[in-house]
Structure formats: structure tokens, C-alpha cells
mmCIF file of C-alpha atoms in Angstrom:
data_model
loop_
_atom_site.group_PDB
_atom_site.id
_atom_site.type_symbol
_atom_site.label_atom_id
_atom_site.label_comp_id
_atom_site.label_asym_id
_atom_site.label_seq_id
_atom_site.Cartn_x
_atom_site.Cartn_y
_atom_site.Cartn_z
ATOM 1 C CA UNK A 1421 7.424 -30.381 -6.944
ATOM 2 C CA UNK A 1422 6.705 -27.969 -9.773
ATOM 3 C CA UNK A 1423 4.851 -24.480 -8.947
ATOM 4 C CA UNK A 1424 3.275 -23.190 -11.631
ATOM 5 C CA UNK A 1425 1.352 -20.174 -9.550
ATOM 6 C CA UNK A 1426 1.991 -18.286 -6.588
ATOM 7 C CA UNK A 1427 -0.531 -16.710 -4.069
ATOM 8 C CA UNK A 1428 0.844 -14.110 -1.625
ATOM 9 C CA UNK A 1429 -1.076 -12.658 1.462
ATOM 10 C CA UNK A 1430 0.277 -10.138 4.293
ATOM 11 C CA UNK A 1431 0.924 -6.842 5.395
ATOM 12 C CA UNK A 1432 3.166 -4.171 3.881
ATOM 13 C CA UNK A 1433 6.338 -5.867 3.500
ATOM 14 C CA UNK A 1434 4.112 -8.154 0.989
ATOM 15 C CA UNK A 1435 3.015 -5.414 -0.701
ATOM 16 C CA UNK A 1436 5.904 -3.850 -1.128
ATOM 17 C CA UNK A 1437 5.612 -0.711 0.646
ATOM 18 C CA UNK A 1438 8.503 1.541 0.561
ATOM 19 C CA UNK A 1439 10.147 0.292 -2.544
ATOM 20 C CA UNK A 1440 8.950 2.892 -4.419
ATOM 21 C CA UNK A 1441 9.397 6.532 -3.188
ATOM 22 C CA UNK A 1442 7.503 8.033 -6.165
ATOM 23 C CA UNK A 1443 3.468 7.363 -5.056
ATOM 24 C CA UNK A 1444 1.193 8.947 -3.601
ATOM 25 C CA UNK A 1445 -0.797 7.175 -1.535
ATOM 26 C CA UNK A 1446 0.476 4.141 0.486
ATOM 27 C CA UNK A 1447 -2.495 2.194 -0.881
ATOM 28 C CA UNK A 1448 -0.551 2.705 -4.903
ATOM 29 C CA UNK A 1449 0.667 -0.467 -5.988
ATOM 30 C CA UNK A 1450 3.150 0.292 -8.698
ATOM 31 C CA UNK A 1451 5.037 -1.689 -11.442
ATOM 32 C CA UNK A 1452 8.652 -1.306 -9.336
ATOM 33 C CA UNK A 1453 6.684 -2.375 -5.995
ATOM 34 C CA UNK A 1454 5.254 -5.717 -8.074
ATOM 35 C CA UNK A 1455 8.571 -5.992 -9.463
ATOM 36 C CA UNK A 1456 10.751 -5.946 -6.392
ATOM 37 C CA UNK A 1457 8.840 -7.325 -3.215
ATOM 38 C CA UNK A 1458 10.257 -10.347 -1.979
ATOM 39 C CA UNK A 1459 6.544 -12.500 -3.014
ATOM 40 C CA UNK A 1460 7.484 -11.301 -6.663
ATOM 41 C CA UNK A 1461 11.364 -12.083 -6.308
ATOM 42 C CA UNK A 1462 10.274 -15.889 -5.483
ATOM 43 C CA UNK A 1463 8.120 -16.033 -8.126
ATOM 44 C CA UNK A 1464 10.647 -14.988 -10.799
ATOM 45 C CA UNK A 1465 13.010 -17.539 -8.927
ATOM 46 C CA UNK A 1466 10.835 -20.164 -9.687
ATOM 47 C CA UNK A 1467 11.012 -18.632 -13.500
ATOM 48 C CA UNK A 1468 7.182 -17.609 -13.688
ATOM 49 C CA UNK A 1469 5.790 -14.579 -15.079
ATOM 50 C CA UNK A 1470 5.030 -12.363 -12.091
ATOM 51 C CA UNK A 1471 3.205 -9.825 -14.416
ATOM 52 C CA UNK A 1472 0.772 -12.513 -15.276
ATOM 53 C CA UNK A 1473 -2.505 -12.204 -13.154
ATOM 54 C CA UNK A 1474 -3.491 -15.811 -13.263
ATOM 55 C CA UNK A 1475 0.262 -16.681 -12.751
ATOM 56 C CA UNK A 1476 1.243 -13.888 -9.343
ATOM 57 C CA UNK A 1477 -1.420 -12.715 -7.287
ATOM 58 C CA UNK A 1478 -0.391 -10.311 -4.577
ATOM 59 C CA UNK A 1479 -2.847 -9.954 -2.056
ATOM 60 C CA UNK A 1480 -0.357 -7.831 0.283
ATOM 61 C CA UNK A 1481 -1.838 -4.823 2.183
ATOM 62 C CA UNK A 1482 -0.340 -2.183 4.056
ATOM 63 C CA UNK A 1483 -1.627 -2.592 7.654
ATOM 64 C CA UNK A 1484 -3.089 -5.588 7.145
ATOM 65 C CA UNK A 1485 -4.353 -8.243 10.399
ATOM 66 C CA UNK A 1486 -4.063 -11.718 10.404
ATOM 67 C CA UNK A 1487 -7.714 -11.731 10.338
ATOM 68 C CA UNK A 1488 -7.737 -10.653 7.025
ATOM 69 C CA UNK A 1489 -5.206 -13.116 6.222
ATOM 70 C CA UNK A 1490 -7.176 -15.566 7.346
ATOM 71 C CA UNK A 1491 -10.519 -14.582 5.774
ATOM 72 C CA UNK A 1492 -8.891 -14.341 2.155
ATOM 73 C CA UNK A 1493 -7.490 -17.645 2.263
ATOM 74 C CA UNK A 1494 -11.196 -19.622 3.357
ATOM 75 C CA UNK A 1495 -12.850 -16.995 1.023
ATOM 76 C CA UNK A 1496 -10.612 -15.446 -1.761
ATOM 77 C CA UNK A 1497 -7.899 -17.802 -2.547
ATOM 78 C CA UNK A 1498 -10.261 -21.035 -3.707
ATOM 79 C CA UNK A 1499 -11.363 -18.454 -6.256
ATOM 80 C CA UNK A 1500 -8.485 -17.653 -7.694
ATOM 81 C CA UNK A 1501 -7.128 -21.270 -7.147
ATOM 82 C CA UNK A 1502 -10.038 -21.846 -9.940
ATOM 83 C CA UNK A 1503 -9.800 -25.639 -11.164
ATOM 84 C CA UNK A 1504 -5.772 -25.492 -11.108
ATOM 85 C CA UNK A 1505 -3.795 -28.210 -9.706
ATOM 86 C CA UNK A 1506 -3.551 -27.616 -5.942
ATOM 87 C CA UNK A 1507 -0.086 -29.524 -5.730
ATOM 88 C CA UNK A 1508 1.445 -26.629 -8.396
ATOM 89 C CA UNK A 1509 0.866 -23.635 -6.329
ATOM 90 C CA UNK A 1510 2.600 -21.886 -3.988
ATOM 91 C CA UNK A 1511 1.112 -19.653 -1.412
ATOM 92 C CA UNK A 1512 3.202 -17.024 0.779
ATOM 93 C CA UNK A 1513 2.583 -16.173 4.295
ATOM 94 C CA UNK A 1514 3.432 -12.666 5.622
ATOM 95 C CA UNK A 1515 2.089 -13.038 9.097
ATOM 96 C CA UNK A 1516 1.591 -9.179 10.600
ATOM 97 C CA UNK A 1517 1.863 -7.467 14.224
ATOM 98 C CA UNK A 1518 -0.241 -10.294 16.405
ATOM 99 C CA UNK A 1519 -2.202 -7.121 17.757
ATOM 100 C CA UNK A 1520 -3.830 -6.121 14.216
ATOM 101 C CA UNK A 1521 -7.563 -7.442 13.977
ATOM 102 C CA UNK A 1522 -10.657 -6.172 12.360
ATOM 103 C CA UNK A 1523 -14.390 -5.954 12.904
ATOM 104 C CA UNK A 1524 -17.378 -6.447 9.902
ATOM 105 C CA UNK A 1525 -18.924 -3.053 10.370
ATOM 106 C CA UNK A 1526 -22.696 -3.332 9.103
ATOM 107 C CA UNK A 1527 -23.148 -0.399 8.299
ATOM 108 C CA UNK A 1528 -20.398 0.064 5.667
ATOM 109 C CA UNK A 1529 -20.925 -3.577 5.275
ATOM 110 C CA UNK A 1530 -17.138 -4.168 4.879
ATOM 111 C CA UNK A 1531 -14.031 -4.711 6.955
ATOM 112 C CA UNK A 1532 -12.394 -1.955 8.992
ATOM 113 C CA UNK A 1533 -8.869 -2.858 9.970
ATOM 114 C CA UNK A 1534 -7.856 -1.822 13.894
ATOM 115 C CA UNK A 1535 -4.315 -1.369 14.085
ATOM 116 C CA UNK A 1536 -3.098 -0.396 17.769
ATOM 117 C CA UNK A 1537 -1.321 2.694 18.727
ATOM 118 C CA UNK A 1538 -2.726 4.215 15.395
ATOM 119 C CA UNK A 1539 -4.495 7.644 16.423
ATOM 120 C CA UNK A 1540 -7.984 7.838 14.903
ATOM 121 C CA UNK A 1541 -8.149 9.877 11.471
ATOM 122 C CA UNK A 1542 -9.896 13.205 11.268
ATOM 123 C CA UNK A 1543 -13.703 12.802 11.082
ATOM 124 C CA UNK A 1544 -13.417 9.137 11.429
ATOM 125 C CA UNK A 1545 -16.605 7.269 12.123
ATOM 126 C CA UNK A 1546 -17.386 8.026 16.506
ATOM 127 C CA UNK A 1547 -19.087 4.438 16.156
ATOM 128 C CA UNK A 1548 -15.420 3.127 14.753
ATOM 129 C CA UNK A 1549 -13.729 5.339 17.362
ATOM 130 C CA UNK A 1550 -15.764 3.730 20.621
ATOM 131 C CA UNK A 1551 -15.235 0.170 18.974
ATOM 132 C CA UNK A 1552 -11.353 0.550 18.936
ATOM 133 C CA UNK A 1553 -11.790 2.205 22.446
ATOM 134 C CA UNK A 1554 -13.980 -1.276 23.888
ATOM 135 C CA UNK A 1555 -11.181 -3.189 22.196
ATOM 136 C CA UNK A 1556 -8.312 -1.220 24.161
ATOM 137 C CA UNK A 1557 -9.939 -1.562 27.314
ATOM 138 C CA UNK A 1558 -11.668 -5.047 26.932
ATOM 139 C CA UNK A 1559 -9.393 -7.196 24.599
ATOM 140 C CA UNK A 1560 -5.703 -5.660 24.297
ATOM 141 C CA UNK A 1561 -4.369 -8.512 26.255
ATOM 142 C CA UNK A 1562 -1.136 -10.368 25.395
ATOM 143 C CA UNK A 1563 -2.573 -13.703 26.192
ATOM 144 C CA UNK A 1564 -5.661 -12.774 23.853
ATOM 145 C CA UNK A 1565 -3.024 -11.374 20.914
ATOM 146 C CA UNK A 1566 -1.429 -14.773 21.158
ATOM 147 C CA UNK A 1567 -4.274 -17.330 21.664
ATOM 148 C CA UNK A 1568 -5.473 -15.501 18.534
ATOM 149 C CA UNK A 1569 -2.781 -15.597 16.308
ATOM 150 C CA UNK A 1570 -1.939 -19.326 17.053
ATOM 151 C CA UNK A 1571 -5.745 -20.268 16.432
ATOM 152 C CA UNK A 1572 -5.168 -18.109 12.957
ATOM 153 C CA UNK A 1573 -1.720 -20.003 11.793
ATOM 154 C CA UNK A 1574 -3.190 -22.869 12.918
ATOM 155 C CA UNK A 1575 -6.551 -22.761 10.430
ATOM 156 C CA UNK A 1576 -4.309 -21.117 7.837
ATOM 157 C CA UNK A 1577 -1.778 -24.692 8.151
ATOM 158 C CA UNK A 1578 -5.235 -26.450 8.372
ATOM 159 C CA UNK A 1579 -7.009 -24.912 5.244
ATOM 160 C CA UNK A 1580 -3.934 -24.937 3.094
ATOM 161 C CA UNK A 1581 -3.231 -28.415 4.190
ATOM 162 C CA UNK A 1582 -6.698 -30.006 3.147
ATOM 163 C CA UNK A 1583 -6.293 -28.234 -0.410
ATOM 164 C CA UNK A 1584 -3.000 -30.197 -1.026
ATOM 165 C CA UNK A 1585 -1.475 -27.002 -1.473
ATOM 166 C CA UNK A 1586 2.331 -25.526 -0.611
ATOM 167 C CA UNK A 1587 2.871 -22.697 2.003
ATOM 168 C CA UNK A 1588 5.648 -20.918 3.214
#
């Protein structure tokens, strides 16, 4: 088996949050974080140039679900995969907290991430607030958490699988 590219997804320990002390903003990705999270340190293992777009993608993002995870493989990830040799790439799994999700919200018409226990932000969205509310007193259910993050491993495996390429 020869990898020639490596795809990482996940939450903050894939993108490398807390490795550098010196940003501002959690959402900064810096040339130390690229450098030293553990996605990057197994691509320079495998001697590739983790600098190289086309080569390392890092997809990592703080408080990232598995939803997300999920919805960048099916919809991101064949992009980027591009005509390349399925069999040559590598693609790294940083499964988060089972209890992460996120809902398409319209009328942003993007993503917003629900993270539990997180307090709302000041002047966030009431429409955001009374979702995350339904979802704490309809949904936050071990069983649910679980059902749901086996059904996402499960299409990640699946997906992943059917493209011939390597996951870890």
C-alpha cells in the first residue's frame, strides 16, 4: 500500500487546537497547528509534504459533530479526491463527543453546530436558542446519541469502503 494523500476530518484535536498559544481566535489555523497535529505528524511519517494542499487536507474543526463529519465525506471529500487513485489515499477519522449534531438553518442557509452544555452566545439567534432548547428536551437521550453515532461510523465505513479508499 502506498499513500500518496491524506484527508483528515474531526473536531479540535484534528485541528490542532491548543498547540499554538499565540492566536486569537480558536477558529486561526496557524503554520505550528498544521505542523504539529497528530493528522499532519502521520502525514510526514508517511514522508509527504503536509504543506502541500493537494497532498494534506485538514478538514479539522473545533467543536465539530459527527454530522459534519459525515456530510464532508458524501459531499466534500470526492471533490478533493478529484480523479486520484482511491487505493493511494489515506483518510483520518477524529470521531467527536456522540452528543454534538447540527441542524441546516434556512435562513442562514448553512450549518449551525449544537454542542451540549454550551451556554448560548450573546445576541444569538432566539430561533437557534428554542431549536437547541426542543433538542434538550426532545432528543438528548443516550440511546438516541448512540443509535446516531453508530448509524454515522457505520455510513462513514460504508462510503469510504465503496471508494476503495483507506481509513483510520
Amino acid at each position: 500500500m502506498t499513500i500518496k494523500r491524506v484527508f483528515a476530518i474531526g473536531d479540535s484535536c484534528v485541528f490542532g487546537q491548543g498547540l499554538d498559544v499565540n492566536v486569537e481566535s480558536v477558529m486561526d489555523f496557524t503554520d505550528t497547528m498544521r505542523d504539529n497535529c497528530w493528522t499532519s505528524q502521520i502525514c510526514q511519517m508517511l514522508g509527504l509534504d503536509h504543506t502541500d494542499p493537494f497532498v494534506y487536507r485538514n478538514d479539522g474543526m473545533p467543536g465539530s459533530s459527527n454530522d459534519r463529519m459525515l456530510r464532508l465525506l458524501t459531499n466534500g471529500f470526492p471533490q478533493w479526491l478529484g480523479r486520484s487513485d482511491p487505493s493511494t489515499v489515506l483518510v483520518l477519522v477524529g470521531l467527536s463527543d456522540n452528543a454534538r449534531t447540527e441542524w441546516f438553518y434556512s435562513p442562514w442557509n448553512a450549518y449551525v453546530p449544537f454542542i451540549p452544555n454550551c451556554p448560548p452566545s450573546s445576541g444569538e439567534d432566539k430561533a437557534i436558542v428554542k431549536m437547541k432548547e426542543l433538542h434538550l428536551a426532545y432528543y438528548d437521550d443516550e440511546r438516541e446519541a448512540q443509535d446516531r453515532f453508530m448509524t454515522q461510523i457505520l455510513s462513514m465505513q460504508s462510503f469510504l469502503k465503496a471508494l476503495g479508499v483507506h481509513y483510520v
